[in-house]
PDB file of C-alpha atoms in Angstrom:
ATOM      1  CA  UNK P   1      89.324  75.994  32.322  1.00 51.00           C
ATOM      2  CA  UNK P   2      90.522  72.437  32.894  1.00 55.00           C
ATOM      3  CA  UNK P   3      94.117  73.552  32.256  1.00 60.00           C
ATOM      4  CA  UNK P   4      93.995  76.810  34.164  1.00 62.00           C
ATOM      5  CA  UNK P   5      96.431  75.457  36.815  1.00 60.00           C
ATOM      6  CA  UNK P   6      99.134  75.254  34.120  1.00 63.00           C
ATOM      7  CA  UNK P   7      98.596  78.668  32.515  1.00 70.00           C
ATOM      8  CA  UNK P   8     101.678  80.854  32.414  1.00 73.00           C
ATOM      9  CA  UNK P   9     103.555  78.743  34.944  1.00 76.00           C
ATOM     10  CA  UNK P  10     106.796  76.786  35.237  1.00 86.00           C
ATOM     11  CA  UNK P  11     106.032  73.796  37.422  1.00 87.00           C
ATOM     12  CA  UNK P  12     108.475  71.839  39.512  1.00 88.00           C
ATOM     13  CA  UNK P  13     107.699  68.100  39.919  1.00 89.00           C
ATOM     14  CA  UNK P  14     105.510  68.375  43.046  1.00 90.00           C
ATOM     15  CA  UNK P  15     103.501  71.241  41.649  1.00 88.00           C
ATOM     16  CA  UNK P  16     103.079  69.398  38.319  1.00 88.00           C
ATOM     17  CA  UNK P  17     101.919  66.312  40.207  1.00 91.00           C
ATOM     18  CA  UNK P  18      99.352  68.364  42.095  1.00 90.00           C
ATOM     19  CA  UNK P  19      98.094  70.018  38.920  1.00 86.00           C
ATOM     20  CA  UNK P  20      97.713  66.615  37.174  1.00 88.00           C
ATOM     21  CA  UNK P  21      95.666  65.410  40.070  1.00 91.00           C
ATOM     22  CA  UNK P  22      93.508  68.567  40.353  1.00 87.00           C
ATOM     23  CA  UNK P  23      93.018  69.330  36.646  1.00 83.00           C
ATOM     24  CA  UNK P  24      92.956  65.878  35.100  1.00 85.00           C
ATOM     25  CA  UNK P  25      92.290  63.491  37.957  1.00 90.00           C
ATOM     26  CA  UNK P  26      95.618  61.707  37.372  1.00 90.00           C
ATOM     27  CA  UNK P  27      97.307  60.353  40.464  1.00 92.00           C
ATOM     28  CA  UNK P  28     100.877  59.607  39.462  1.00 93.00           C
ATOM     29  CA  UNK P  29     103.787  58.440  41.678  1.00 93.00           C
ATOM     30  CA  UNK P  30     106.763  60.805  42.027  1.00 90.00           C
ATOM     31  CA  UNK P  31     108.866  58.646  39.683  1.00 90.00           C
ATOM     32  CA  UNK P  32     106.029  58.603  37.095  1.00 91.00           C
ATOM     33  CA  UNK P  33     105.696  62.387  37.365  1.00 91.00           C
ATOM     34  CA  UNK P  34     109.406  62.834  36.832  1.00 88.00           C
ATOM     35  CA  UNK P  35     109.383  60.417  33.909  1.00 89.00           C
ATOM     36  CA  UNK P  36     106.510  62.356  32.371  1.00 90.00           C
ATOM     37  CA  UNK P  37     108.223  65.653  32.954  1.00 88.00           C
ATOM     38  CA  UNK P  38     111.351  64.355  31.258  1.00 87.00           C
ATOM     39  CA  UNK P  39     109.206  63.619  28.203  1.00 87.00           C
ATOM     40  CA  UNK P  40     107.517  67.033  28.218  1.00 87.00           C
ATOM     41  CA  UNK P  41     110.449  69.257  29.148  1.00 87.00           C
ATOM     42  CA  UNK P  42     111.404  70.377  25.676  1.00 84.00           C
ATOM     43  CA  UNK P  43     113.990  72.913  26.747  1.00 86.00           C
ATOM     44  CA  UNK P  44     115.449  70.510  29.363  1.00 85.00           C
ATOM     45  CA  UNK P  45     115.342  73.071  32.170  1.00 87.00           C
ATOM     46  CA  UNK P  46     113.759  70.802  34.801  1.00 85.00           C
ATOM     47  CA  UNK P  47     110.351  72.474  34.706  1.00 88.00           C
ATOM     48  CA  UNK P  48     107.176  71.899  32.769  1.00 87.00           C
ATOM     49  CA  UNK P  49     105.874  75.085  31.229  1.00 88.00           C
ATOM     50  CA  UNK P  50     102.257  75.571  30.157  1.00 83.00           C
ATOM     51  CA  UNK P  51     103.171  75.519  26.471  1.00 84.00           C
ATOM     52  CA  UNK P  52     105.155  72.308  26.850  1.00 87.00           C
ATOM     53  CA  UNK P  53     102.296  70.590  28.686  1.00 85.00           C
ATOM     54  CA  UNK P  54      99.622  71.723  26.170  1.00 84.00           C
ATOM     55  CA  UNK P  55     101.652  70.627  23.138  1.00 86.00           C
ATOM     56  CA  UNK P  56     102.402  67.277  24.685  1.00 88.00           C
ATOM     57  CA  UNK P  57      98.845  66.696  25.902  1.00 85.00           C
ATOM     58  CA  UNK P  58      97.179  67.505  22.647  1.00 85.00           C
ATOM     59  CA  UNK P  59      99.788  65.603  20.603  1.00 85.00           C
ATOM     60  CA  UNK P  60      99.069  62.624  22.876  1.00 83.00           C
ATOM     61  CA  UNK P  61      95.314  63.038  22.375  1.00 80.00           C
ATOM     62  CA  UNK P  62      95.786  63.255  18.611  1.00 77.00           C
ATOM     63  CA  UNK P  63      97.823  60.080  18.518  1.00 73.00           C
ATOM     64  CA  UNK P  64      95.382  58.281  20.801  1.00 72.00           C
ATOM     65  CA  UNK P  65      92.507  59.097  18.471  1.00 73.00           C
ATOM     66  CA  UNK P  66      94.231  58.508  15.100  1.00 70.00           C
ATOM     67  CA  UNK P  67      93.415  55.561  12.881  1.00 65.00           C
ATOM     68  CA  UNK P  68      95.222  52.200  12.911  1.00 62.00           C
ATOM     69  CA  UNK P  69      97.658  53.030  10.121  1.00 62.00           C
ATOM     70  CA  UNK P  70      98.742  56.255  11.803  1.00 70.00           C
ATOM     71  CA  UNK P  71      99.066  54.390  15.072  1.00 65.00           C
ATOM     72  CA  UNK P  72     101.543  51.951  13.463  1.00 72.00           C
ATOM     73  CA  UNK P  73     103.626  54.885  12.261  1.00 75.00           C
ATOM     74  CA  UNK P  74     103.324  56.572  15.600  1.00 73.00           C
ATOM     75  CA  UNK P  75     104.443  53.450  17.400  1.00 79.00           C
ATOM     76  CA  UNK P  76     107.542  53.182  15.282  1.00 82.00           C
ATOM     77  CA  UNK P  77     108.264  56.837  15.849  1.00 83.00           C
ATOM     78  CA  UNK P  78     107.768  56.390  19.611  1.00 83.00           C
ATOM     79  CA  UNK P  79     109.990  53.339  19.660  1.00 86.00           C
ATOM     80  CA  UNK P  80     112.755  55.383  18.144  1.00 87.00           C
ATOM     81  CA  UNK P  81     112.008  58.186  20.575  1.00 83.00           C
ATOM     82  CA  UNK P  82     112.106  55.702  23.460  1.00 82.00           C
ATOM     83  CA  UNK P  83     115.509  54.395  22.378  1.00 84.00           C
ATOM     84  CA  UNK P  84     116.840  57.908  22.370  1.00 84.00           C
ATOM     85  CA  UNK P  85     115.223  58.654  25.721  1.00 78.00           C
ATOM     86  CA  UNK P  86     116.695  55.523  27.225  1.00 80.00           C
ATOM     87  CA  UNK P  87     120.118  56.761  26.284  1.00 79.00           C
ATOM     88  CA  UNK P  88     119.462  60.201  27.705  1.00 78.00           C
ATOM     89  CA  UNK P  89     117.721  59.053  30.924  1.00 77.00           C
ATOM     90  CA  UNK P  90     120.897  58.303  32.881  1.00 75.00           C
ATOM     91  CA  UNK P  91     122.496  61.586  31.800  1.00 81.00           C
ATOM     92  CA  UNK P  92     119.367  63.569  32.608  1.00 74.00           C
ATOM     93  CA  UNK P  93     118.934  61.938  36.008  1.00 73.00           C
ATOM     94  CA  UNK P  94     122.519  62.777  36.931  1.00 76.00           C
ATOM     95  CA  UNK P  95     122.193  66.341  35.715  1.00 75.00           C
ATOM     96  CA  UNK P  96     118.812  66.919  37.468  1.00 72.00           C
ATOM     97  CA  UNK P  97     119.993  65.233  40.631  1.00 71.00           C
ATOM     98  CA  UNK P  98     122.726  67.895  40.791  1.00 73.00           C
ATOM     99  CA  UNK P  99     120.084  70.622  40.345  1.00 70.00           C
ATOM    100  CA  UNK P 100     118.052  69.193  43.260  1.00 67.00           C
ATOM    101  CA  UNK P 101     114.763  69.676  41.286  1.00 66.00           C
ATOM    102  CA  UNK P 102     114.202  65.964  40.831  1.00 63.00           C
ATOM    103  CA  UNK P 103     114.524  63.845  43.949  1.00 65.00           C
ATOM    104  CA  UNK P 104     113.077  60.585  42.576  1.00 70.00           C
ATOM    105  CA  UNK P 105     115.008  58.585  40.000  1.00 70.00           C
ATOM    106  CA  UNK P 106     112.756  57.374  37.180  1.00 73.00           C
ATOM    107  CA  UNK P 107     112.892  54.464  34.801  1.00 77.00           C
ATOM    108  CA  UNK P 108     111.521  53.732  31.369  1.00 77.00           C
ATOM    109  CA  UNK P 109     108.758  51.836  33.149  1.00 84.00           C
ATOM    110  CA  UNK P 110     107.832  55.101  34.880  1.00 82.00           C
ATOM    111  CA  UNK P 111     107.764  56.808  31.476  1.00 77.00           C
ATOM    112  CA  UNK P 112     105.502  54.092  30.102  1.00 84.00           C
ATOM    113  CA  UNK P 113     103.117  54.015  33.060  1.00 87.00           C
ATOM    114  CA  UNK P 114     102.751  57.822  33.057  1.00 85.00           C
ATOM    115  CA  UNK P 115     102.194  57.859  29.283  1.00 84.00           C
ATOM    116  CA  UNK P 116      99.469  55.173  29.599  1.00 89.00           C
ATOM    117  CA  UNK P 117      97.672  57.274  32.227  1.00 88.00           C
ATOM    118  CA  UNK P 118      97.955  60.484  30.209  1.00 87.00           C
ATOM    119  CA  UNK P 119      96.817  58.779  27.064  1.00 86.00           C
ATOM    120  CA  UNK P 120      93.816  57.286  28.842  1.00 87.00           C
ATOM    121  CA  UNK P 121      92.904  60.710  30.127  1.00 86.00           C
ATOM    122  CA  UNK P 122      93.395  62.261  26.633  1.00 84.00           C
ATOM    123  CA  UNK P 123      91.136  59.717  25.074  1.00 80.00           C
ATOM    124  CA  UNK P 124      88.225  60.538  27.362  1.00 77.00           C
TER     125      UNK P 124
END
């Protein structure tokens, strides 16, 4: 029931932001939302689909609750992912700016802040 606002939908940034606030109590800034969407958007279409959100959210919850050893491995994996994302961020921003779906440029700091908030929510 908590995720009913995501079910069967493709959300643009503002809708996604509203659903995060309504369903999870997360109040993210527009750049944080766009950074988070960039992390979740597996097919890179500029939308967050229900399946993408659920996979991302539960993967985040799993990592948040895993033991110290797994966390170390996860951190290394995430560092590698972050390096790849950093490289792709400028390209993605340019591409999405052209599509007019994303109106707020986001930084790696926005990614990090959004992830911290989602992880905190997933842990509870």
